[in-house]
mmCIF file of C-alpha atoms and ligand atoms in Angstrom:
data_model
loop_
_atom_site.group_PDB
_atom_site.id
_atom_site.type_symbol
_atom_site.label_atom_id
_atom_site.label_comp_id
_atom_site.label_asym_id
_atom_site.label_seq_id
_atom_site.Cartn_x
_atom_site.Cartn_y
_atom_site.Cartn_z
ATOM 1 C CA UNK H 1 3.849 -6.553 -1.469
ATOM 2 C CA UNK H 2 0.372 -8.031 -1.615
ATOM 3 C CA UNK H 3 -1.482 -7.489 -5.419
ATOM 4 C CA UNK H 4 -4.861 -8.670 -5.292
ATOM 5 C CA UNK H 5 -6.135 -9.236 -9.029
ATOM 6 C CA UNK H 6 -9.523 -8.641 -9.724
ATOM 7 C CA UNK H 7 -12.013 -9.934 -12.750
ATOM 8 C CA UNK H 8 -11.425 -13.051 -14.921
ATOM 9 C CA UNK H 9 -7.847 -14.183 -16.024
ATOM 10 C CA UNK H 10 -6.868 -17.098 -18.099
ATOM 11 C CA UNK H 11 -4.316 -19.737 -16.180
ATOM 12 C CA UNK H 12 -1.813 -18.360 -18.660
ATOM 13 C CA UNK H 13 -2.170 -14.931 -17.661
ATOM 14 C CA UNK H 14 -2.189 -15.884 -14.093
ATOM 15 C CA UNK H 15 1.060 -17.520 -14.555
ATOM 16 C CA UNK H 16 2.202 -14.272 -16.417
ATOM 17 C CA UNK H 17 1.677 -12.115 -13.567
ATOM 18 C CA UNK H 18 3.044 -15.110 -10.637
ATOM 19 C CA UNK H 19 6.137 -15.548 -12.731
ATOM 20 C CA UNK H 20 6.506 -11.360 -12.903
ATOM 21 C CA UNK H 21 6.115 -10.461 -9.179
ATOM 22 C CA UNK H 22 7.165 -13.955 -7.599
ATOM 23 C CA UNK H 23 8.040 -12.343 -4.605
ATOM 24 C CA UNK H 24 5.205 -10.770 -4.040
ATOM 25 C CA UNK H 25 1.619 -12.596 -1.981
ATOM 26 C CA UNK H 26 -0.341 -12.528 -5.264
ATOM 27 C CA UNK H 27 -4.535 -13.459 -5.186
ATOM 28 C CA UNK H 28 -7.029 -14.277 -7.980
ATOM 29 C CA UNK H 29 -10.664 -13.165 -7.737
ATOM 30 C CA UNK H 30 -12.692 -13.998 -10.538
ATOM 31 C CA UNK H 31 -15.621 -11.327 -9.600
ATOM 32 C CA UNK H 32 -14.852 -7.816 -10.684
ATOM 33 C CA UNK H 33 -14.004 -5.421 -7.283
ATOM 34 C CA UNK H 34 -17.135 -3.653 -5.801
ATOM 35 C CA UNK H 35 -17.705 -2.759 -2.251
ATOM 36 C CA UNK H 36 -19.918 -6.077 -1.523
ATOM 37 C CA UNK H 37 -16.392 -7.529 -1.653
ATOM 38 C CA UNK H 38 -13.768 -5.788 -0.579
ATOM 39 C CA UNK H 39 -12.963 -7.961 2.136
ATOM 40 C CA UNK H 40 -11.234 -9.825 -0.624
ATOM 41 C CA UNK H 41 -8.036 -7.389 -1.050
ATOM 42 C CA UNK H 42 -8.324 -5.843 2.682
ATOM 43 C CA UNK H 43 -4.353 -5.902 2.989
ATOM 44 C CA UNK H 44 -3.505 -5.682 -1.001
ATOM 45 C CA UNK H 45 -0.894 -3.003 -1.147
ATOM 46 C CA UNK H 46 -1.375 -2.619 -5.046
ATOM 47 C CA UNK H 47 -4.987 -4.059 -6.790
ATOM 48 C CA UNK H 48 -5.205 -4.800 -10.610
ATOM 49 C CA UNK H 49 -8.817 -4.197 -11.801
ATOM 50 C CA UNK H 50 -10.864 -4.339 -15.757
ATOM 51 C CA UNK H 51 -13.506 -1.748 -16.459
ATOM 52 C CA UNK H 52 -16.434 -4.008 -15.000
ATOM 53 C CA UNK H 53 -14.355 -3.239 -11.460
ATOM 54 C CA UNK H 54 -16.288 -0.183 -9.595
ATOM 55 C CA UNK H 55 -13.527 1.119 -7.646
ATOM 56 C CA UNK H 56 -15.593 3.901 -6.053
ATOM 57 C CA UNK H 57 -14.670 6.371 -2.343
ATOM 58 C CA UNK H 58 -16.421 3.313 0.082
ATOM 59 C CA UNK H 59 -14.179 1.082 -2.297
ATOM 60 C CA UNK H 60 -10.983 3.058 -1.491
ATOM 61 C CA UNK H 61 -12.085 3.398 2.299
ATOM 62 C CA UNK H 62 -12.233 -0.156 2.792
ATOM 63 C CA UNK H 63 -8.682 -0.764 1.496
ATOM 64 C CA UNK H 64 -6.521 0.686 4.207
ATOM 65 C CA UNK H 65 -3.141 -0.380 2.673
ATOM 66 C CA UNK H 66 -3.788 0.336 -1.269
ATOM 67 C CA UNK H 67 -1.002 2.200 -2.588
ATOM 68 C CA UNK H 68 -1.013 1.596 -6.454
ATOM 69 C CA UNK H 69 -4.503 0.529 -9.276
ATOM 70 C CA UNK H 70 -3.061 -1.053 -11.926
ATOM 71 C CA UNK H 71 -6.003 -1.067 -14.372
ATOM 72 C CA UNK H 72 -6.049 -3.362 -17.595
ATOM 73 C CA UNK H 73 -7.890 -0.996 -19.682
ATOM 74 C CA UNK H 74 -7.159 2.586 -21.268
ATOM 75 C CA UNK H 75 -10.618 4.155 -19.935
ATOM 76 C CA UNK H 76 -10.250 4.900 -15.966
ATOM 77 C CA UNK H 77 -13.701 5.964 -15.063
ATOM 78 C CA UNK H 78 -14.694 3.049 -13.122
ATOM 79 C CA UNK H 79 -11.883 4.504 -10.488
ATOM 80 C CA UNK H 80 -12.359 7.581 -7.848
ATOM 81 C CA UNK H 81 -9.403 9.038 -9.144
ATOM 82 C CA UNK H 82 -9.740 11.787 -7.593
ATOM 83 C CA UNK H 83 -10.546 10.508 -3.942
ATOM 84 C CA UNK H 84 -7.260 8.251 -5.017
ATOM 85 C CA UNK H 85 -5.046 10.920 -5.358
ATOM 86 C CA UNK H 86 -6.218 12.343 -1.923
ATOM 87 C CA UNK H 87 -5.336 9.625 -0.140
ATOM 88 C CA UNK H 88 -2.173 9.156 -1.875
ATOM 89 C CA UNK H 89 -2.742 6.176 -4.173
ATOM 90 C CA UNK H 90 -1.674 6.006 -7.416
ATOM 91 C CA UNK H 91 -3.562 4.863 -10.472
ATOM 92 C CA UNK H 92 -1.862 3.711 -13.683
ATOM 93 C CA UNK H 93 -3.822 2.804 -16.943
ATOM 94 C CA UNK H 94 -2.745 1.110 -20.099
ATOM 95 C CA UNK H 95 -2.781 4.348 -22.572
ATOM 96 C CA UNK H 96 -2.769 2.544 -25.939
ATOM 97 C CA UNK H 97 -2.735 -1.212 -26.933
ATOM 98 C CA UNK H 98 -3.599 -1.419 -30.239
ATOM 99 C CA UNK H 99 -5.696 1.849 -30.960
ATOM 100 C CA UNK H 100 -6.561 0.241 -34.664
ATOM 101 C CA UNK H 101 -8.148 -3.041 -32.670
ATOM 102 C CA UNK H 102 -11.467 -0.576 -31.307
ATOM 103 C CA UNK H 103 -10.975 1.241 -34.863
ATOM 104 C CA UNK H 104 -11.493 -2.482 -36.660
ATOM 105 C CA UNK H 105 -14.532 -3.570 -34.927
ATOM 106 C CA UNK H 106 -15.936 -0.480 -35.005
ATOM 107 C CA UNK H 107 -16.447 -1.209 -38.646
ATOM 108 C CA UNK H 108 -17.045 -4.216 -37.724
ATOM 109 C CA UNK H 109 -20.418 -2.808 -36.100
ATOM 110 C CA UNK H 110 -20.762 -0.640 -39.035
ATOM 111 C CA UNK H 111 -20.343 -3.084 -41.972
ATOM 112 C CA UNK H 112 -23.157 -5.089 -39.879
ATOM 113 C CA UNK H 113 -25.962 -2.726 -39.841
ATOM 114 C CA UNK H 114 -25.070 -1.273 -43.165
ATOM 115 C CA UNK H 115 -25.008 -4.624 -44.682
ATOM 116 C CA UNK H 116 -27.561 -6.748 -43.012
ATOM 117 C CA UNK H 117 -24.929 -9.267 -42.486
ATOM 118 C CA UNK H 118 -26.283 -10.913 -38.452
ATOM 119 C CA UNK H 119 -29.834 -10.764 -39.739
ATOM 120 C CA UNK H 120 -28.908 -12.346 -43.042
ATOM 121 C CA UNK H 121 -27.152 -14.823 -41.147
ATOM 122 C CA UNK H 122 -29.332 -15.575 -38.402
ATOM 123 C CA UNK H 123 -32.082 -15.734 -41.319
ATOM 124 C CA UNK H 124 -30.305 -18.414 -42.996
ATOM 125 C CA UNK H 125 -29.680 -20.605 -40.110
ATOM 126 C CA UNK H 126 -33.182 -20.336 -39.321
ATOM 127 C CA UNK H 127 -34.565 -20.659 -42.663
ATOM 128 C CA UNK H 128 -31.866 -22.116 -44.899
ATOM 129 C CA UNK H 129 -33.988 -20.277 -47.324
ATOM 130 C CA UNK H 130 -31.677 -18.844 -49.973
ATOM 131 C CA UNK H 131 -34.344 -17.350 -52.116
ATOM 132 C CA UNK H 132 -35.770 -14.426 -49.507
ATOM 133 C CA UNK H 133 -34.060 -11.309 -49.583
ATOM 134 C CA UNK H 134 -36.485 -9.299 -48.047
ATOM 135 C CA UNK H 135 -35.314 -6.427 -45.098
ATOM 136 C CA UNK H 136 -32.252 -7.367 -45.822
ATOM 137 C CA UNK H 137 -31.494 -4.560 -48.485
ATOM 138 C CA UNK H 138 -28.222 -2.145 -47.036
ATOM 139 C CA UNK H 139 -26.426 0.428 -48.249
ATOM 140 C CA UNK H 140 -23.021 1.747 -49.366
ATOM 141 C CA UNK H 141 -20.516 3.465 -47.168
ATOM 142 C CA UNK H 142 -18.833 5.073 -50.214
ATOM 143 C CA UNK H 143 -20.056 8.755 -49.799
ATOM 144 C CA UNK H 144 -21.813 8.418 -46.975
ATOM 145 C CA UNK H 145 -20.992 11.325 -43.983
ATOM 146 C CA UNK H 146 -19.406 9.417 -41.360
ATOM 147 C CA UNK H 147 -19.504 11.714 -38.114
ATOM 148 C CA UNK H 148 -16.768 10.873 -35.648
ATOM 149 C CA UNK H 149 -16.847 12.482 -31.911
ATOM 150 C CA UNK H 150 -13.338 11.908 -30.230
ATOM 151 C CA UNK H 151 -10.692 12.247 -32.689
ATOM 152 C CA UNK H 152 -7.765 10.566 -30.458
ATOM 153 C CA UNK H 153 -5.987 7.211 -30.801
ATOM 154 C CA UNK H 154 -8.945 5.233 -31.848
ATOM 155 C CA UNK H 155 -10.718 8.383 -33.253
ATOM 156 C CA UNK H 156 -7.709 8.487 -35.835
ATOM 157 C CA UNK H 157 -7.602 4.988 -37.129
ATOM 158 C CA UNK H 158 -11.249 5.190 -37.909
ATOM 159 C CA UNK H 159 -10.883 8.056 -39.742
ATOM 160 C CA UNK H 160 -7.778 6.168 -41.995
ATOM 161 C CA UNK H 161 -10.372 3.455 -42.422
ATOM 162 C CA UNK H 162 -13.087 5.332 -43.083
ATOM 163 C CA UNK H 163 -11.079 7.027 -45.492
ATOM 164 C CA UNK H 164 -10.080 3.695 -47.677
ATOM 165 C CA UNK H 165 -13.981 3.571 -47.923
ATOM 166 C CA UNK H 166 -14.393 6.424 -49.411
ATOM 167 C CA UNK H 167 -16.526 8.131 -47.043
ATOM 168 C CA UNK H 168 -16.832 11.919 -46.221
ATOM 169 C CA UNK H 169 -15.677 12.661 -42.673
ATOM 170 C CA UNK H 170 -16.343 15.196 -40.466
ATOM 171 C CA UNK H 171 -15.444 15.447 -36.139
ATOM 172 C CA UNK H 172 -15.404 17.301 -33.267
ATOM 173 C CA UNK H 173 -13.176 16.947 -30.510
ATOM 174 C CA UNK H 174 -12.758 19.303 -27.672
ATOM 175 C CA UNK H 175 -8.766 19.763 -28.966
ATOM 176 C CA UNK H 176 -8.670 19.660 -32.387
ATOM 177 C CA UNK H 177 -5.839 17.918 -34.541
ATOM 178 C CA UNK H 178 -5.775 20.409 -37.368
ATOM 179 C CA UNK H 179 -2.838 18.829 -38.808
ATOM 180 C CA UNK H 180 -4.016 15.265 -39.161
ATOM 181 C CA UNK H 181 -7.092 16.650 -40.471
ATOM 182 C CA UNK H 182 -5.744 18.554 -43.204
ATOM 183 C CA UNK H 183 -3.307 14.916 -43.924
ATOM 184 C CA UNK H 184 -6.736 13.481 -44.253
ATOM 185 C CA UNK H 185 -9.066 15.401 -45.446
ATOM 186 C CA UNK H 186 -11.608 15.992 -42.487
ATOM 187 C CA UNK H 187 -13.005 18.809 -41.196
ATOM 188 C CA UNK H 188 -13.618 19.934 -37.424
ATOM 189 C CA UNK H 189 -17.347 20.786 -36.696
ATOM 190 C CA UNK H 190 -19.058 21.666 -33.424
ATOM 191 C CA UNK H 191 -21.194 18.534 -32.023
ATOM 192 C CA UNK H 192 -24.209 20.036 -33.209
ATOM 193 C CA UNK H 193 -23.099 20.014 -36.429
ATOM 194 C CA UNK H 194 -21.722 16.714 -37.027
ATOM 195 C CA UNK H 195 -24.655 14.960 -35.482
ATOM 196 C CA UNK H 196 -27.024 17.087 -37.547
ATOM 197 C CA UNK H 197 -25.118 16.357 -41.066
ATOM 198 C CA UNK H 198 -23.263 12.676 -40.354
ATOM 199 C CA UNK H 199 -24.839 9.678 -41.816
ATOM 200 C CA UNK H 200 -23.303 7.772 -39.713
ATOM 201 C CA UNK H 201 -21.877 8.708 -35.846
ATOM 202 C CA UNK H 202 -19.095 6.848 -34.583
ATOM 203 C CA UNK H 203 -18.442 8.071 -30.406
ATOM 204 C CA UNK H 204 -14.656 7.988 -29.362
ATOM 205 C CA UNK H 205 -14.320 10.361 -26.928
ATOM 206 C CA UNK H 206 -13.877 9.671 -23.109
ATOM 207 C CA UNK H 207 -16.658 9.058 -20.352
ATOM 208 C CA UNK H 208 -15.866 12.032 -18.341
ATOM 209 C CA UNK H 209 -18.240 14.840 -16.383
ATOM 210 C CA UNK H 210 -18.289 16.816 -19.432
ATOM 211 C CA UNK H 211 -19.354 14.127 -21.993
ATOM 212 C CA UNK H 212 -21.591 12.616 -19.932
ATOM 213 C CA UNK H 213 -24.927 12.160 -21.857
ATOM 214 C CA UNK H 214 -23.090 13.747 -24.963
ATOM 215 C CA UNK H 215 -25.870 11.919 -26.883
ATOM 216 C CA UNK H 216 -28.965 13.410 -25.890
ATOM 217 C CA UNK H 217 -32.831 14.071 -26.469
ATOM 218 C CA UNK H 218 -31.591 17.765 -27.809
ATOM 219 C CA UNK H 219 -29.196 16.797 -30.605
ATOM 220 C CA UNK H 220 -30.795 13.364 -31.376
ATOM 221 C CA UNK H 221 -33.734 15.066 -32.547
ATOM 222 C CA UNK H 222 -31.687 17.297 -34.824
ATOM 223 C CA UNK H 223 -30.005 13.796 -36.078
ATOM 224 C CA UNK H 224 -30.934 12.790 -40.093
ATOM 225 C CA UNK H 225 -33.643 10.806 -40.203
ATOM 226 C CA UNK H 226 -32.493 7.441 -39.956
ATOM 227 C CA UNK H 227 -29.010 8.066 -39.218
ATOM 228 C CA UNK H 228 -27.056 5.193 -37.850
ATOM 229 C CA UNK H 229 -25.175 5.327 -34.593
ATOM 230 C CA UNK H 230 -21.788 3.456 -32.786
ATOM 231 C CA UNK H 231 -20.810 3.483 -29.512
ATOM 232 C CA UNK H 232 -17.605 1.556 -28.365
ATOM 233 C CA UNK H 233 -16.732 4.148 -26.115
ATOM 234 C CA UNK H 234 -18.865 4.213 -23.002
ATOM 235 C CA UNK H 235 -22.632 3.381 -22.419
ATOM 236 C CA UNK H 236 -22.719 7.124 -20.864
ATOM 237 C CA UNK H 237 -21.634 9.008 -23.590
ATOM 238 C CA UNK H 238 -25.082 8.408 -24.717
ATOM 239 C CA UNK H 239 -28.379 8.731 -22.796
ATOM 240 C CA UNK H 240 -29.948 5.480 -22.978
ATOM 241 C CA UNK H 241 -33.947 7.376 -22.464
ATOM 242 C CA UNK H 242 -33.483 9.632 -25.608
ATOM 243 C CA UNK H 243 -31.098 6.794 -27.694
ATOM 244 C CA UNK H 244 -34.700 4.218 -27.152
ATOM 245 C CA UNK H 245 -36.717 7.489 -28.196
ATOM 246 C CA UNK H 246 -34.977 8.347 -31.108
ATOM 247 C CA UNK H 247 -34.901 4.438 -32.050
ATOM 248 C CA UNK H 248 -38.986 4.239 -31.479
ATOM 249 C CA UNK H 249 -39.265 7.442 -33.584
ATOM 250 C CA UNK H 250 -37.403 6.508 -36.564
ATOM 251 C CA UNK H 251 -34.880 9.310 -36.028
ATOM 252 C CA UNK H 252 -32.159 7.155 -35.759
ATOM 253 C CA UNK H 253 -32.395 3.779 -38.447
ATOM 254 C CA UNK H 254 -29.773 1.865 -36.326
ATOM 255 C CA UNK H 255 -27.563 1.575 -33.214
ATOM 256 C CA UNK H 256 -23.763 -0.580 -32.775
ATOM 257 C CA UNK H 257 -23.061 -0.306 -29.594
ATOM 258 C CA UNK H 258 -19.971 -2.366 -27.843
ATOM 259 C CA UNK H 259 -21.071 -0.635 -24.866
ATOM 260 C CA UNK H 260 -24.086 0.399 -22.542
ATOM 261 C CA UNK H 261 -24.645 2.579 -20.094
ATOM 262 C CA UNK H 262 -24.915 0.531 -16.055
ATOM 263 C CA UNK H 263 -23.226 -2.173 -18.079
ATOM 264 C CA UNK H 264 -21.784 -3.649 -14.881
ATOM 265 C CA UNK H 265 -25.502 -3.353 -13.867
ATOM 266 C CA UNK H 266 -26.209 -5.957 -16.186
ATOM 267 C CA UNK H 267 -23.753 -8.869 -15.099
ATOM 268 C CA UNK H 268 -25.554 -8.428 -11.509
ATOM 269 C CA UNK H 269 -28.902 -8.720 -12.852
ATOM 270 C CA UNK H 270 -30.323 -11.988 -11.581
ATOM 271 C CA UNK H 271 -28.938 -10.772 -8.067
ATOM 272 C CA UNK H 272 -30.512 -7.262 -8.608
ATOM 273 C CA UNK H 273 -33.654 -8.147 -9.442
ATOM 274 C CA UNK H 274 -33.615 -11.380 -7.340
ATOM 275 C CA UNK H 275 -32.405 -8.963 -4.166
ATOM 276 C CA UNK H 276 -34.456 -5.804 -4.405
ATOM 277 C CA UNK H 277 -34.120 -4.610 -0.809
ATOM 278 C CA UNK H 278 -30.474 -4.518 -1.308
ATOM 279 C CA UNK H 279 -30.049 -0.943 -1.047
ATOM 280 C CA UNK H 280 -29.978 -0.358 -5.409
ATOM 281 C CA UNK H 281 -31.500 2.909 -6.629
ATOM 282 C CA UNK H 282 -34.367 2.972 -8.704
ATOM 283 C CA UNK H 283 -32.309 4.234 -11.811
ATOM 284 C CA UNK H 284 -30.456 0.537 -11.607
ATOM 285 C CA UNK H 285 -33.491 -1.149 -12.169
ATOM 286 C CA UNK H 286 -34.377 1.955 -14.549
ATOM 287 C CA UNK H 287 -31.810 1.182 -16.644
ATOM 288 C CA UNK H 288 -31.191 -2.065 -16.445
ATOM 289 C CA UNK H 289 -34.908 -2.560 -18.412
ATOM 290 C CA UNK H 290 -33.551 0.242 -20.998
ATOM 291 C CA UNK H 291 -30.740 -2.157 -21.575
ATOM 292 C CA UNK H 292 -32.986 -5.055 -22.020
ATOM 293 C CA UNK H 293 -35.351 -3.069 -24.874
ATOM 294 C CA UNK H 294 -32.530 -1.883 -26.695
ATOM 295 C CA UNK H 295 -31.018 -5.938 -26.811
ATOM 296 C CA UNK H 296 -34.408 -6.911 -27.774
ATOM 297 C CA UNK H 297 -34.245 -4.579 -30.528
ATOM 298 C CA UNK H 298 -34.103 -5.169 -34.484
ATOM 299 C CA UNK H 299 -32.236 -2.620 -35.515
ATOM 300 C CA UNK H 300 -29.737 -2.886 -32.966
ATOM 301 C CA UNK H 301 -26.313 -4.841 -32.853
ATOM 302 C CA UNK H 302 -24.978 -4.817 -29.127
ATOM 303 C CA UNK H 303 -21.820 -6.921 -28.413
ATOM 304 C CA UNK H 304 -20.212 -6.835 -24.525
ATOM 305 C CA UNK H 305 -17.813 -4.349 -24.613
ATOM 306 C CA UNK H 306 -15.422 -6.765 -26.480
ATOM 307 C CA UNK H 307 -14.123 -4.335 -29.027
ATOM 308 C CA UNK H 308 -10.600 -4.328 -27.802
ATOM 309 C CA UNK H 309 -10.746 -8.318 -27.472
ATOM 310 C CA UNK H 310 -8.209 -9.377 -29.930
ATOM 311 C CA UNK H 311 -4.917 -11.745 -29.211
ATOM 312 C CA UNK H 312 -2.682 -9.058 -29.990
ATOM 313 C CA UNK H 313 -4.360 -6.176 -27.921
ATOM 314 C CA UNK H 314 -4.514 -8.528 -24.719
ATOM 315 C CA UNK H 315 -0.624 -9.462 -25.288
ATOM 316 C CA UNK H 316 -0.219 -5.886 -25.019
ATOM 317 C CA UNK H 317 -2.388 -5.032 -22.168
ATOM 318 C CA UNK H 318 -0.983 -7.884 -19.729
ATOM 319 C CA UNK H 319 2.600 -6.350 -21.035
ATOM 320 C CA UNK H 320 1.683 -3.274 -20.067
ATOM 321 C CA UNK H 321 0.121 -3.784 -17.438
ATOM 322 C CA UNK H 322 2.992 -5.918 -15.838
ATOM 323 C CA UNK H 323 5.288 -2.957 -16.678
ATOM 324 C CA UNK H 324 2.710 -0.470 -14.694
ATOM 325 C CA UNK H 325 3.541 -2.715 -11.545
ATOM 326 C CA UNK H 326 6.889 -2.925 -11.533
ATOM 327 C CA UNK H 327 7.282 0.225 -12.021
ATOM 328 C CA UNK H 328 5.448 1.386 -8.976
ATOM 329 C CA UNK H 329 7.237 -1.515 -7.133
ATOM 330 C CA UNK H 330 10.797 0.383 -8.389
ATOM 331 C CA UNK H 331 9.949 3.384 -7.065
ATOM 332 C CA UNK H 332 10.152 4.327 -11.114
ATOM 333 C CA UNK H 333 6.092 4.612 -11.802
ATOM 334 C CA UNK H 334 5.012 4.531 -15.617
ATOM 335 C CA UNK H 335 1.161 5.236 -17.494
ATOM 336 C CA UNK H 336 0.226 7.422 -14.579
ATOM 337 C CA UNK H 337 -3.056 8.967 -14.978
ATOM 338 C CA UNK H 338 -3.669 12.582 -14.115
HETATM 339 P P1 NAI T 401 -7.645 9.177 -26.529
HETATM 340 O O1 NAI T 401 -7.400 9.805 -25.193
HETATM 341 O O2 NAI T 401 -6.491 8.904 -27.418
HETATM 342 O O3 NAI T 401 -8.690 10.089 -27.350
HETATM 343 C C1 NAI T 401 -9.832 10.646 -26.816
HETATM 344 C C2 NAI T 401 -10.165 11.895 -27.619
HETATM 345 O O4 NAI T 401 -11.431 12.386 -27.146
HETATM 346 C C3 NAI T 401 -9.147 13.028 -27.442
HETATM 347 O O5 NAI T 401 -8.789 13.560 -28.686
HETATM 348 C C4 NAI T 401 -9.882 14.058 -26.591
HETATM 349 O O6 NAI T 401 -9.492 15.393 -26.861
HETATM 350 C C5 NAI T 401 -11.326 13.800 -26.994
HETATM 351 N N1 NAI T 401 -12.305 14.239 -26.009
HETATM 352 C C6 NAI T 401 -12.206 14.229 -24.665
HETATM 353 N N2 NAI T 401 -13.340 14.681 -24.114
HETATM 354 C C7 NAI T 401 -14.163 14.986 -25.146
HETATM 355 C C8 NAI T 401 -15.475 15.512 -25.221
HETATM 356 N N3 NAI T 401 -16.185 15.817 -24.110
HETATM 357 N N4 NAI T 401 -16.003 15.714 -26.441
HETATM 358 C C9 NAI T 401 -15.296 15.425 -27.565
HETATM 359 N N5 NAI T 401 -14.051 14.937 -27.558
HETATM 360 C C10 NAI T 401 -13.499 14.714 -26.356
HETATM 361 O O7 NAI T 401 -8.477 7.857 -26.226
HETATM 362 P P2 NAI T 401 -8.630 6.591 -27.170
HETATM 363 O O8 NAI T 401 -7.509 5.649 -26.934
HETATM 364 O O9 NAI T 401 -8.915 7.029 -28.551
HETATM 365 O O10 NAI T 401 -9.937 5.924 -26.522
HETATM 366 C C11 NAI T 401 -11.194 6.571 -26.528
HETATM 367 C C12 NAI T 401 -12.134 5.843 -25.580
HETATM 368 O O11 NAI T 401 -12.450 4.562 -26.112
HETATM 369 C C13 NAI T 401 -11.517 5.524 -24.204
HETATM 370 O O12 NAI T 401 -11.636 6.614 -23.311
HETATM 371 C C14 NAI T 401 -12.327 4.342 -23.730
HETATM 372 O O13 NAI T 401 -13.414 4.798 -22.957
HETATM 373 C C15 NAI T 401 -12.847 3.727 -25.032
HETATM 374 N N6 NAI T 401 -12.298 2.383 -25.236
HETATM 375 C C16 NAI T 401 -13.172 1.351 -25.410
HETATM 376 C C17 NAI T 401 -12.718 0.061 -25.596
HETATM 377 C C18 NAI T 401 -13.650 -1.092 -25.817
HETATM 378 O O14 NAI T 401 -13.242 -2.251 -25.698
HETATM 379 N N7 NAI T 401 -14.913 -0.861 -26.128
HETATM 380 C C19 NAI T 401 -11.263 -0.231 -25.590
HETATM 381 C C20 NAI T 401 -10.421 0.946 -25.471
HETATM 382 C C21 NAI T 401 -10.935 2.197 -25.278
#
């Protein structure tokens, strides 16, 4: 079997997966898998990808002997799955590593904006001015409405945090949990509803065709004024147009967001914008400037897409992820998706 591993490893995680599949013709690429270099796997029976991977059709076209995606990450919607499955390749994902490890730094997002604390600090290395308190003034989770959209693994363990807070909770999730709510002490609302009433949204839900652009002109204009928002979902949960709006008009006081919509957009900048004839669509360039205003932002906290980054949750994804492929090897497949 050839495996062709894709996107940045660390020698010890190399050596993981050489020691696992010895007999198999293993190659490293550092760059994530796009179709400028799929000439990289050509004969890779199985490839093992991260989220910054694009494994679109022209992708899967170009890779006449792929028969397995292993991918180190529970979100799958940087794969064709469904071109995949026509041509007979499976794809296997890593369905939970650590659900609490999103949950923590998504207060970890939170606790910064409501608290000031990377301004504060920044301030202080700046200034080392100990006297100036000034814009740095937060405010209290307990009681706030904490609005969470995606009430799944990662959904739930922000909802037991949020809980040891004391905040109010309410959710919406296309398949509601009415039992864990009821445990908890939450109540389902429709999306209009929670982002009308929350102080504070949290998105956990999916990037599929139905939540794309969840987060929209429509309901961010019906958000509280100054109402705080967190994404460590996907960029396109939320569109990045009406979240900059919203921002310029006061509508929403603050944004954490782990991740950003044409994220992979922005590791290739220098090349896009140093390459413009190379065939990119206007929206790449679009929203690659988007990206840049919102970074450039005060009020917002953007960190890349390292919320499941922790020792423990990588132990578990390379475990995983080594199980995925030697399953498929053995004929005795685990994690499939769809
Ligand atoms: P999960 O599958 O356990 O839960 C997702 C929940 O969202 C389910 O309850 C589902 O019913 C709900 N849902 C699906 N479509 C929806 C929609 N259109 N509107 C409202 N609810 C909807 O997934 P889990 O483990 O909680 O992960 C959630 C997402 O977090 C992943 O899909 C992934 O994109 C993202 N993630 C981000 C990471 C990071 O490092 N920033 C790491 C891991 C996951």
């Amino acid at each position: 079997m050839k495996i062709s591993f894709f996107g940045s490893l660390e020698k010890s995680e190399q050596d993981l997966f050489l020691n696992s599949f010895s007999g198999s013709e293993i190659s490293f690429v550092k760059e994530k898998l796009d179709e400028t270099n799929t000439d990289l796997a050509k004969d890779a029976d199985i490839i093992c990808v991260f989220v910054d991977s694009d494994v679109s059709k022209k992708v899967l076209d170009a890779l006449p002997n792929l028969k397995f995606i292993a991918t180190r990450a529970t979100g799958y919607n940087n794969i064709d799955c469904e071109y995949a499955k026509t041509k007979g390749i499976k794809v296997a994902n890593v369905p939970a590593y650590g659900s609490h490890t999103v949950a923590e730094f998504t207060f970890g997002l939170v606790l910064d904006l409501s608290r000031n604390i990377i301004k504060a600090n920044n301030y202080i290395r700046e200034s080392s001015d100990f006297n100036y308190f000034s814009g740095m003034e937060g405010f209290d989770l307990l009681g706030k409405t904490l609005g969470i959209i995606g009430t799944g693994k990662i959904g739930k363990n922000v909802i037991k945090i949020a809980k040891a807070f004391g905040m109010h909770m309410i959710a919406y999730d296309l398949y509601p949990d009415l039992a864990f709510a009821k445990e908890n002490n939450f109540e389902y609302k429709s999306l209009n509803d929670v982002v009308r009433e929350a102080d504070i949204i949290t998105l956990h839900a999916p990037y599929t065709k139905e939540s794309h652009h969840l987060i929209n002109k429509e309901n961010i204009s019906m958000m509280k004024k100054g109402a705080y928002i967190i994404n460590t979902a996907r960029g396109e949960l939320i569109d990045t147009d009406a979240l900059i709006w919203g921002l310029k008009e006061g509508i929403i006081g603050g944004a954490g967001l782990d991740v950003l919509e044409g994220e992979r957009e922005l590791k290739d900048e220098i090349e896009i914008l140093s390459s413009p004839a190379s065939g990119r669509h206007i929206e790449d360039y679009k929203t690659l400037l988007e990206d840049r205003l919102l970074i450039d932002m005060p009020n917002v906290i953007i960190t890349p897409h390292i919320a499941f980054y922790t020792r423990e949750a990588v132990a578990e994804i390379l475990k995983v992820t080594v199980e995925n492929i030697r399953g498929f090897v053995l004929s005795n497949p685990v994690n499939l998706v769809k």
